[in-house]
CSV table of C-alpha atoms in Angstrom, one decimal:
chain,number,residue,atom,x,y,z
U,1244,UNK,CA,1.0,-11.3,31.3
U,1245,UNK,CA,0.2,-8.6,29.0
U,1246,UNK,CA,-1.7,-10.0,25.4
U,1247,UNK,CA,-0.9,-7.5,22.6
U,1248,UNK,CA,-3.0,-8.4,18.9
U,1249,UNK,CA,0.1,-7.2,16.9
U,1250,UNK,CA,3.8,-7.1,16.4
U,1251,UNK,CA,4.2,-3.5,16.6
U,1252,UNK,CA,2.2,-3.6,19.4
U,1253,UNK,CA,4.7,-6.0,21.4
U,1254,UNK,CA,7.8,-3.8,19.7
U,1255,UNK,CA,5.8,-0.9,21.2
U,1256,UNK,CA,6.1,-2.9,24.9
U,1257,UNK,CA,9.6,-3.8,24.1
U,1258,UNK,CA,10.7,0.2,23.1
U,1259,UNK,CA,9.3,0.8,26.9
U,1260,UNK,CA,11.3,-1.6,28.2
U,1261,UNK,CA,8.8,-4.5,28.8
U,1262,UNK,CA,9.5,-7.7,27.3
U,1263,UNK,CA,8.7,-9.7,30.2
U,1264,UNK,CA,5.5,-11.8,29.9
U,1265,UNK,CA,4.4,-9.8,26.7
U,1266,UNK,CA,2.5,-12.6,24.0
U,1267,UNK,CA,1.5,-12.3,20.6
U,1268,UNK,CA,-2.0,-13.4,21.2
U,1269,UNK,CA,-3.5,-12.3,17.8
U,1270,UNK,CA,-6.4,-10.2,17.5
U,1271,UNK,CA,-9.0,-10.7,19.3
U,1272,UNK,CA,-11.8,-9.2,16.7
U,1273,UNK,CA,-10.2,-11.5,14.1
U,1274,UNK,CA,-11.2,-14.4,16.3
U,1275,UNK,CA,-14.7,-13.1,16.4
U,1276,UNK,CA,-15.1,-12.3,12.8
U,1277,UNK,CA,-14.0,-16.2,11.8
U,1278,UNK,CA,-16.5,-17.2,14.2
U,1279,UNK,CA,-19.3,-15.5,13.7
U,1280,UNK,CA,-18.9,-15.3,10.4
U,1281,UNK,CA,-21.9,-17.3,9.1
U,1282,UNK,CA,-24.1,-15.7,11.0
U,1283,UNK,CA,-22.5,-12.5,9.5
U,1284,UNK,CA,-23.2,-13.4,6.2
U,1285,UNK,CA,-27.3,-12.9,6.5
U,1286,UNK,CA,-27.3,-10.9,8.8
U,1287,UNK,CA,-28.4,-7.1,7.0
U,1288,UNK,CA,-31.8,-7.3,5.0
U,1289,UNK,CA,-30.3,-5.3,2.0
U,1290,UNK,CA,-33.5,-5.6,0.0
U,1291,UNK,CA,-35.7,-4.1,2.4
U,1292,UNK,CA,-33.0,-0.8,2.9
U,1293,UNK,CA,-32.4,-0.7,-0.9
U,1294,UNK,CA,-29.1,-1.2,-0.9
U,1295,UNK,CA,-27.6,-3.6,-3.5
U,1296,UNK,CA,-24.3,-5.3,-2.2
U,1297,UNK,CA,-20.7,-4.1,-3.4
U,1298,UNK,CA,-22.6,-1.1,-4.6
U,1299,UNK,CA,-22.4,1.0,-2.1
U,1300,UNK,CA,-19.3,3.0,0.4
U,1301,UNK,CA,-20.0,2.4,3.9
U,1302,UNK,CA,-19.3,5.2,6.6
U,1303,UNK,CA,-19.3,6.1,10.1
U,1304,UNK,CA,-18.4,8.9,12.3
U,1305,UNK,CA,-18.5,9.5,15.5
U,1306,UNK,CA,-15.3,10.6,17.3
U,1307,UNK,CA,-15.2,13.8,19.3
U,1308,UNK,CA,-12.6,15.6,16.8
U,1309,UNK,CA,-15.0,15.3,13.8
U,1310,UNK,CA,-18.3,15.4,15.2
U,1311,UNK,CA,-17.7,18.4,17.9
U,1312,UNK,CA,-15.8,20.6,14.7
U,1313,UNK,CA,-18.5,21.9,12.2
U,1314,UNK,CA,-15.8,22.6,10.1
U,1315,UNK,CA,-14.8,19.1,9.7
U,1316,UNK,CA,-18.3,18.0,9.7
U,1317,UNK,CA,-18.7,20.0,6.9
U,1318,UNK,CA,-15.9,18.9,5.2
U,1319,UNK,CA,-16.5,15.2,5.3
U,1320,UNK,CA,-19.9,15.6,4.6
U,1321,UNK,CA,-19.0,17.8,1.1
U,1322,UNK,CA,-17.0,14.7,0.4
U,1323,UNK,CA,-19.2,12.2,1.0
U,1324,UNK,CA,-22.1,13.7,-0.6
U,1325,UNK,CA,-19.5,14.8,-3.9
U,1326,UNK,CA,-19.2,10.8,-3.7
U,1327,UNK,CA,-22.6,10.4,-3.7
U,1328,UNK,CA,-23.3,11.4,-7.4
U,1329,UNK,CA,-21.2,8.3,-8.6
U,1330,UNK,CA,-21.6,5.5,-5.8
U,1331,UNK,CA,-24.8,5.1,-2.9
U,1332,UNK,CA,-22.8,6.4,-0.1
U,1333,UNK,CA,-24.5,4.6,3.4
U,1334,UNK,CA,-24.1,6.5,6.5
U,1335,UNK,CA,-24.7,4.4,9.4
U,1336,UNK,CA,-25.9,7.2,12.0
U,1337,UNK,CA,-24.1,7.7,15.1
U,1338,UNK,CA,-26.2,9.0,18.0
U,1339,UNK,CA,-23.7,11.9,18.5
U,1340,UNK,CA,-23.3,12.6,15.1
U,1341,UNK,CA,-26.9,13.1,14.4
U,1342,UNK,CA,-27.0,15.4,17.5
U,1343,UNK,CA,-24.2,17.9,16.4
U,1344,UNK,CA,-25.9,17.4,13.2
U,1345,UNK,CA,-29.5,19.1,14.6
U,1346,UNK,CA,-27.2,22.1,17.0
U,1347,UNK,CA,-25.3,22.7,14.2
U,1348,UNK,CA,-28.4,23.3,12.2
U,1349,UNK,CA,-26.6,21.0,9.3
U,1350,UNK,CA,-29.1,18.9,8.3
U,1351,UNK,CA,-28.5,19.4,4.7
U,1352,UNK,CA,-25.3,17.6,5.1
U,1353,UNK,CA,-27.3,14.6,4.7
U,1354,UNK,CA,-28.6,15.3,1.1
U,1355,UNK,CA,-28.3,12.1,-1.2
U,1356,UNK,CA,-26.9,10.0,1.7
U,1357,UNK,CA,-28.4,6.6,2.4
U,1358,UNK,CA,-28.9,7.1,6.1
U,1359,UNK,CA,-29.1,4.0,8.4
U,1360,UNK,CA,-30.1,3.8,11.9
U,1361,UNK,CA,-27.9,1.9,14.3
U,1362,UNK,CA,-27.8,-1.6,13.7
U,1363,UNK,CA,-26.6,-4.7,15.8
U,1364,UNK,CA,-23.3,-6.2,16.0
U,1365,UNK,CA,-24.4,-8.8,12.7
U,1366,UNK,CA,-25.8,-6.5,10.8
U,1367,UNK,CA,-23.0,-3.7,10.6
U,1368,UNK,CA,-20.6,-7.2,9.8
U,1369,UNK,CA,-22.9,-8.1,7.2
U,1370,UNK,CA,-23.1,-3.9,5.9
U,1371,UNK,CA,-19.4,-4.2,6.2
U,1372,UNK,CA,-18.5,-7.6,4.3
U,1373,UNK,CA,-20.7,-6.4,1.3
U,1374,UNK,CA,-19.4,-2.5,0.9
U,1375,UNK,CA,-17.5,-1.6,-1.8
U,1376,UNK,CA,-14.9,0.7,0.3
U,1377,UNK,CA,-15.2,2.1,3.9
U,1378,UNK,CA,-14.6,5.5,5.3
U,1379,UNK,CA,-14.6,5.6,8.6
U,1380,UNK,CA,-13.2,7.3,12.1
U,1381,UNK,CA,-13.4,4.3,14.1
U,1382,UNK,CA,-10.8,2.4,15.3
U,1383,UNK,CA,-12.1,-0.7,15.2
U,1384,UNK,CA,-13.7,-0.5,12.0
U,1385,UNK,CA,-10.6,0.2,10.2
U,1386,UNK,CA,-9.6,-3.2,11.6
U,1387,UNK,CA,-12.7,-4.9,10.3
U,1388,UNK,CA,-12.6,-3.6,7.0
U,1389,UNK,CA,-8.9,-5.2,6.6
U,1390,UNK,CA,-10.2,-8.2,8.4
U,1391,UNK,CA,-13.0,-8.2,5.6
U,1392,UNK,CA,-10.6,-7.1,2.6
U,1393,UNK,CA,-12.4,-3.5,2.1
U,1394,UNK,CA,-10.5,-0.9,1.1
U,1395,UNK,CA,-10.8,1.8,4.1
U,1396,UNK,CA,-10.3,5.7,4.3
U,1397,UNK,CA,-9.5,6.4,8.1
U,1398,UNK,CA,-11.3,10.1,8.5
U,1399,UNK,CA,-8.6,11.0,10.6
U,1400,UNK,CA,-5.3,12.6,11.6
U,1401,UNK,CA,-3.9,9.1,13.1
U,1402,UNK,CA,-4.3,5.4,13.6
U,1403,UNK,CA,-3.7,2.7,16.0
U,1404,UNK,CA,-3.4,0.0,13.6
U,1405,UNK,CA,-0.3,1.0,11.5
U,1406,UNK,CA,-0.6,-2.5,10.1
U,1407,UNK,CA,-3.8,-1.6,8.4
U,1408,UNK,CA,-1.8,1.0,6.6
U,1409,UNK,CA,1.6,-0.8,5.8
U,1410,UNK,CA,-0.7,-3.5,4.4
U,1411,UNK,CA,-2.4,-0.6,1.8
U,1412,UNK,CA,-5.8,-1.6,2.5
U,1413,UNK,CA,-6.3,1.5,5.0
U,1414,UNK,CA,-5.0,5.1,4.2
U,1415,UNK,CA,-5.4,8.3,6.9
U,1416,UNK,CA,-7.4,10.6,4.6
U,1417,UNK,CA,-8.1,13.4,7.7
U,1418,UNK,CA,-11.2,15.6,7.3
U,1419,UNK,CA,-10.2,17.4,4.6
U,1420,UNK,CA,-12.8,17.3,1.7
U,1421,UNK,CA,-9.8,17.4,-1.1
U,1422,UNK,CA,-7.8,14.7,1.0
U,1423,UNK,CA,-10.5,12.5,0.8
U,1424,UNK,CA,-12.2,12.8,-2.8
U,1425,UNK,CA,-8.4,12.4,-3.9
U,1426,UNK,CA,-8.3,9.6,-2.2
U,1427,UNK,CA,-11.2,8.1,-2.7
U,1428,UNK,CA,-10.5,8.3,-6.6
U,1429,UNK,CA,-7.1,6.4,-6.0
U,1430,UNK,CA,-8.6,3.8,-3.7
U,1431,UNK,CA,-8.8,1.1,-6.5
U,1432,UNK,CA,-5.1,1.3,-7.8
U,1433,UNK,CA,-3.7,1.2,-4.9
U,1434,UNK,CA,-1.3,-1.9,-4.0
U,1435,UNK,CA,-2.8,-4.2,-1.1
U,1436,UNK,CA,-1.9,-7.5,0.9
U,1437,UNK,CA,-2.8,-9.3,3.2
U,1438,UNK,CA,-1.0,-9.7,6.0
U,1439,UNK,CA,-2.4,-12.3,8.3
């Protein structure tokens, strides 16, 4: 059998020509955020980080095409730090980030960020649930954030989860500092549902 979390993903089997034992299991990560999610709810000590919930853009980045490309590093890092003069922007630090970060000799792109340290699986849940918006270039993320109803900027060319995006709770913003300040500003008029 092959489990797919979506519709389009079994339409994606079915365009391949495989509709033999393909299910609609549902999303797996949805099934973890319902059941975890009380222990979600406490699980960041906000106080002691100074950040003050639904005041605050969360963000991550760590894949290969943004943090091995100074140029977009230094693009989404001009964006988030333009957003930083109007909302606490919190930047939860990506190992691989921080170490193209150091070669690049960039370390002023982290001016006026709040940045975190990695934190455990309830923690980021909790960071997540109480954002006001997330920008992000992970996958998974992007998923949460609808799962969590946060508006989401995918720092990216792409997605996987198209739903996300037909759903207006996720737009593809790229790396491009204009792309995602414009964006950013539109975030709160733009038309969302939920699609569950």
């Amino acid at each position: 059998h092959l489990y797919c979390p979506t519709e389009t993903a079994v339409k994606n089997l079915s365009n391949e020509g495989i509709t033999k034992g393909v299910i609609n299991s549902g999303d797996v990560m949805y099934d973890a955020c319902l059941y975890f999610k009380e222990n979600i709810s406490t699980g960041f000590d906000f106080k002691e980080k100074g950040l003050k919930k639904k005041e605050y853009a969360l963000c991550t980045i760590h894949r290969q095409e943004n943090t091995d490309n100074p140029d977009n590093l230094d693009s989404i890092f001009s964006a988030l730090q333009t957003i930083s003069k109007d909302l606490e922007v919190a930047l939860v630090m990506h190992p691989r980030t921080l170490k193209q970060i150091k070669e690049y000799s960039r370390l002023n792109l982290l001016k006026g960020l709040k940045v975190l340290d990695p934190v455990s699986y309830f923690e980021f849940q909790s960071l997540e649930m109480n954002s006001k918006y997330i920008l992000t270039d992970s996958g998974g993320i992007q998923k949460e954030a609808y799962f969590h109803s946060i508006p989401c900027l995918t720092l990216r060319d792409e997605t996987e989860w198209i739903e996300t995006i037909d759903s207006g709770w996720n737009q593809i913003v790229s790396s491009n500092t204009d792309d995602i300040l414009l964006a950013f500003d539109q975030i709160d008029s733009r038309r969302r549902t939920r699609i569950d």
